[in-house]
PDB file of C-alpha atoms in Angstrom:
ATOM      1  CA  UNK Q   1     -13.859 106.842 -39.881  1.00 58.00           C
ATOM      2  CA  UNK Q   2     -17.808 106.577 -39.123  1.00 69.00           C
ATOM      3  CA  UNK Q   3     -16.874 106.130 -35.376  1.00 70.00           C
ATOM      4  CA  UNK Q   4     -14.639 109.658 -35.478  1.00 73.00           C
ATOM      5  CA  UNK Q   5     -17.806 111.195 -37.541  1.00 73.00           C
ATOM      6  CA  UNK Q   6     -19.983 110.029 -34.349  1.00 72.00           C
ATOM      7  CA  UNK Q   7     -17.212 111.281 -31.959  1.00 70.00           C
ATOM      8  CA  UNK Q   8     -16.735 114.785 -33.763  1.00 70.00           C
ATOM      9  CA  UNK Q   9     -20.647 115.416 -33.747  1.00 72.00           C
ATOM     10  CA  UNK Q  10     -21.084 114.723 -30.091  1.00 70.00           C
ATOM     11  CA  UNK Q  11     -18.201 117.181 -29.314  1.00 68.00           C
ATOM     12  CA  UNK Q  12     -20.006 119.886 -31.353  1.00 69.00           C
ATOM     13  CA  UNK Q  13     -23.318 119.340 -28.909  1.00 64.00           C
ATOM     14  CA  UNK Q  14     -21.569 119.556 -25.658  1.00 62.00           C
ATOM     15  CA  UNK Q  15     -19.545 122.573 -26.975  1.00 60.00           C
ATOM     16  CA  UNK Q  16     -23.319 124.268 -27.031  1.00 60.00           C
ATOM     17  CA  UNK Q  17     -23.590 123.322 -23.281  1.00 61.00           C
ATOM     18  CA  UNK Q  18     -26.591 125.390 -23.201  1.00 59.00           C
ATOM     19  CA  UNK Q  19     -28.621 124.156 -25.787  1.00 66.00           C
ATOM     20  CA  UNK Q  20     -27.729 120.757 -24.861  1.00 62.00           C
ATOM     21  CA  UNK Q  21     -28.836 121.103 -21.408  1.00 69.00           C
ATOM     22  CA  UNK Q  22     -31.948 122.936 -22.327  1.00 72.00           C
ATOM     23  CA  UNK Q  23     -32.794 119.517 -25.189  1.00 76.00           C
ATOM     24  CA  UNK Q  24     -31.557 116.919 -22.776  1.00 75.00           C
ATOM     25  CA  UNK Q  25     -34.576 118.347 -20.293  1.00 79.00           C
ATOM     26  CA  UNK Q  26     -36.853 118.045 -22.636  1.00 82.00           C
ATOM     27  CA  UNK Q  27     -35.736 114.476 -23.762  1.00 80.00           C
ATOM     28  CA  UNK Q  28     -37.846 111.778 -23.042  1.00 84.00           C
ATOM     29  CA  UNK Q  29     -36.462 109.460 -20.223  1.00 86.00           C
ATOM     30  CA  UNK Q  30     -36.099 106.718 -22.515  1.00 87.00           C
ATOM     31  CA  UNK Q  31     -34.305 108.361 -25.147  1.00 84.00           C
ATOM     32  CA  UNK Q  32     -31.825 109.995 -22.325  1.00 84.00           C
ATOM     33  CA  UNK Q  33     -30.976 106.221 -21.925  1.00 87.00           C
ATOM     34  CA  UNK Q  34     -30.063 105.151 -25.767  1.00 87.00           C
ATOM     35  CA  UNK Q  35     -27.846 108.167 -25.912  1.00 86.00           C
ATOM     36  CA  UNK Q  36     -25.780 107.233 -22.693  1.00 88.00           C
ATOM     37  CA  UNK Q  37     -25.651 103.810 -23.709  1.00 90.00           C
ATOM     38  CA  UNK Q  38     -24.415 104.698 -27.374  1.00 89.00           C
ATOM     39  CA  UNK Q  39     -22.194 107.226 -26.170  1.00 88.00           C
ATOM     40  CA  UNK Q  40     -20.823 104.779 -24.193  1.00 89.00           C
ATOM     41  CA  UNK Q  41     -20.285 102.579 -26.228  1.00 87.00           C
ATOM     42  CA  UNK Q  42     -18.945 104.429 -29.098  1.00 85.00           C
ATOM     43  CA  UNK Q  43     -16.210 105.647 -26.274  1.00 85.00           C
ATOM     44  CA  UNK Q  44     -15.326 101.776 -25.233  1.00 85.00           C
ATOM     45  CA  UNK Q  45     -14.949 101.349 -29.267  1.00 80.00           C
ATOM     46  CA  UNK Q  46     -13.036 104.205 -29.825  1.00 78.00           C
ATOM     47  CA  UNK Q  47     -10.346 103.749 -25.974  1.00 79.00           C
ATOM     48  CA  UNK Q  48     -10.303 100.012 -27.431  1.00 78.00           C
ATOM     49  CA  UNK Q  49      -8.979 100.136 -30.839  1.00 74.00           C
ATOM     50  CA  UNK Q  50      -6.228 101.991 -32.909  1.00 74.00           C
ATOM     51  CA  UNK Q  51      -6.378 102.659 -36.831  1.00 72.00           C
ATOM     52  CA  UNK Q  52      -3.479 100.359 -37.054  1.00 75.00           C
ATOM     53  CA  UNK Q  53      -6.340  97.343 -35.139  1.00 73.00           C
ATOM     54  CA  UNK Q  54      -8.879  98.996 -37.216  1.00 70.00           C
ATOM     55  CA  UNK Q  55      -7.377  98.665 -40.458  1.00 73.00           C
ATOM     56  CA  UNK Q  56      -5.611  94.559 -40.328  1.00 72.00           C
ATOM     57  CA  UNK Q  57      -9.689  93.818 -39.422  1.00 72.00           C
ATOM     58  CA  UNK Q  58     -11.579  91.985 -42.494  1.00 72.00           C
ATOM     59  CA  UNK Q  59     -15.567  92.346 -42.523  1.00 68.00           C
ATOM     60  CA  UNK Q  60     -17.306  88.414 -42.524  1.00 62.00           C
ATOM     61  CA  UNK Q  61     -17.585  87.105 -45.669  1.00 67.00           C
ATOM     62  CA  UNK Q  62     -21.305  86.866 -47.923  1.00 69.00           C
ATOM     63  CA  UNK Q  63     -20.930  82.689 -46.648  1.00 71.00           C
ATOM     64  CA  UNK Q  64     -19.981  83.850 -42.509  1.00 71.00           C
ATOM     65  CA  UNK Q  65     -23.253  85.995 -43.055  1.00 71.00           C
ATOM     66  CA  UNK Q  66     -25.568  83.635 -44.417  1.00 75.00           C
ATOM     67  CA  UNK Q  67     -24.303  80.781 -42.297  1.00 79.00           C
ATOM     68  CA  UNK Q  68     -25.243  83.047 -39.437  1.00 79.00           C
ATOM     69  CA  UNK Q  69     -28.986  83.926 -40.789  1.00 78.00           C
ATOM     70  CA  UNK Q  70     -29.594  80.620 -41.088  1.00 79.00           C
ATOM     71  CA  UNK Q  71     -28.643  79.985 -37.105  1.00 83.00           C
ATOM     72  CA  UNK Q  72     -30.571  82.485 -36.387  1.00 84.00           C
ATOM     73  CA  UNK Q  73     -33.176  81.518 -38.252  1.00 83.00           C
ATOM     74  CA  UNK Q  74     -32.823  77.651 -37.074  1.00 84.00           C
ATOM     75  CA  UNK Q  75     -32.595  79.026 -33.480  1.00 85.00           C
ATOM     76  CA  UNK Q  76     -35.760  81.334 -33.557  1.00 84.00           C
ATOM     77  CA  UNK Q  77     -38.070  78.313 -34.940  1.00 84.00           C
ATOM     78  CA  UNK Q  78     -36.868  75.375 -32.488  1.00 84.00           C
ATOM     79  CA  UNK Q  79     -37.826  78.879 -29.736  1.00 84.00           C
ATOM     80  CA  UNK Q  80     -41.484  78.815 -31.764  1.00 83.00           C
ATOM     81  CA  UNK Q  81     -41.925  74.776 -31.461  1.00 83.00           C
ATOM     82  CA  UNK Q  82     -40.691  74.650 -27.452  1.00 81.00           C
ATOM     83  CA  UNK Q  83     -43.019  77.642 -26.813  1.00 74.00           C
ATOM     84  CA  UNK Q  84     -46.167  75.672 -28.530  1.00 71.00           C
ATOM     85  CA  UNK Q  85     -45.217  72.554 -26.856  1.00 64.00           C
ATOM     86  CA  UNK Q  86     -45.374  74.875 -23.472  1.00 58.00           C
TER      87      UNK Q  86
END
């Protein structure tokens, strides 16, 4: 649903190709880049999956999440120790 909000929206800016064109200029470089790359991406997601994929999908459970902090977490202070032992 979010991803068809996204997709709707972007149609409604390149339907004002003239506007657009006129804002893109005047975008900074750097910006120009995160919208091609989220555009992009948000077209792979939406070419990739169908609402029947969409909707048999679970999201992770409160435990998946949590167990997955705490890699993180594990993971980002053995990179802290190595880089002092540098």
């Amino acid at each position: 649903m979010a991803l068809r909000a996204q997709q709707m929206r972007l149609w409604n800016l390149v339907g004002d190709s003239a506007t657009v064109g006129r804002c893109w200029q005047q975008t900074p470089v750097w910006l120009r880049c995160e919208y091609r790359q989220m555009a992009s991406a948000m077209l792979r997601a939406v070419h990739s999956h169908s609402p029947d994929s969409i909707r048999d999908k679970r999201p992770p459970s409160v435990r998946q999440l949590s167990e997955k902090a705490a890699d993180e977490e594990e993971k980002r202070i053995k990179e802290s120790l190595k880089g002092r032992d540098n």
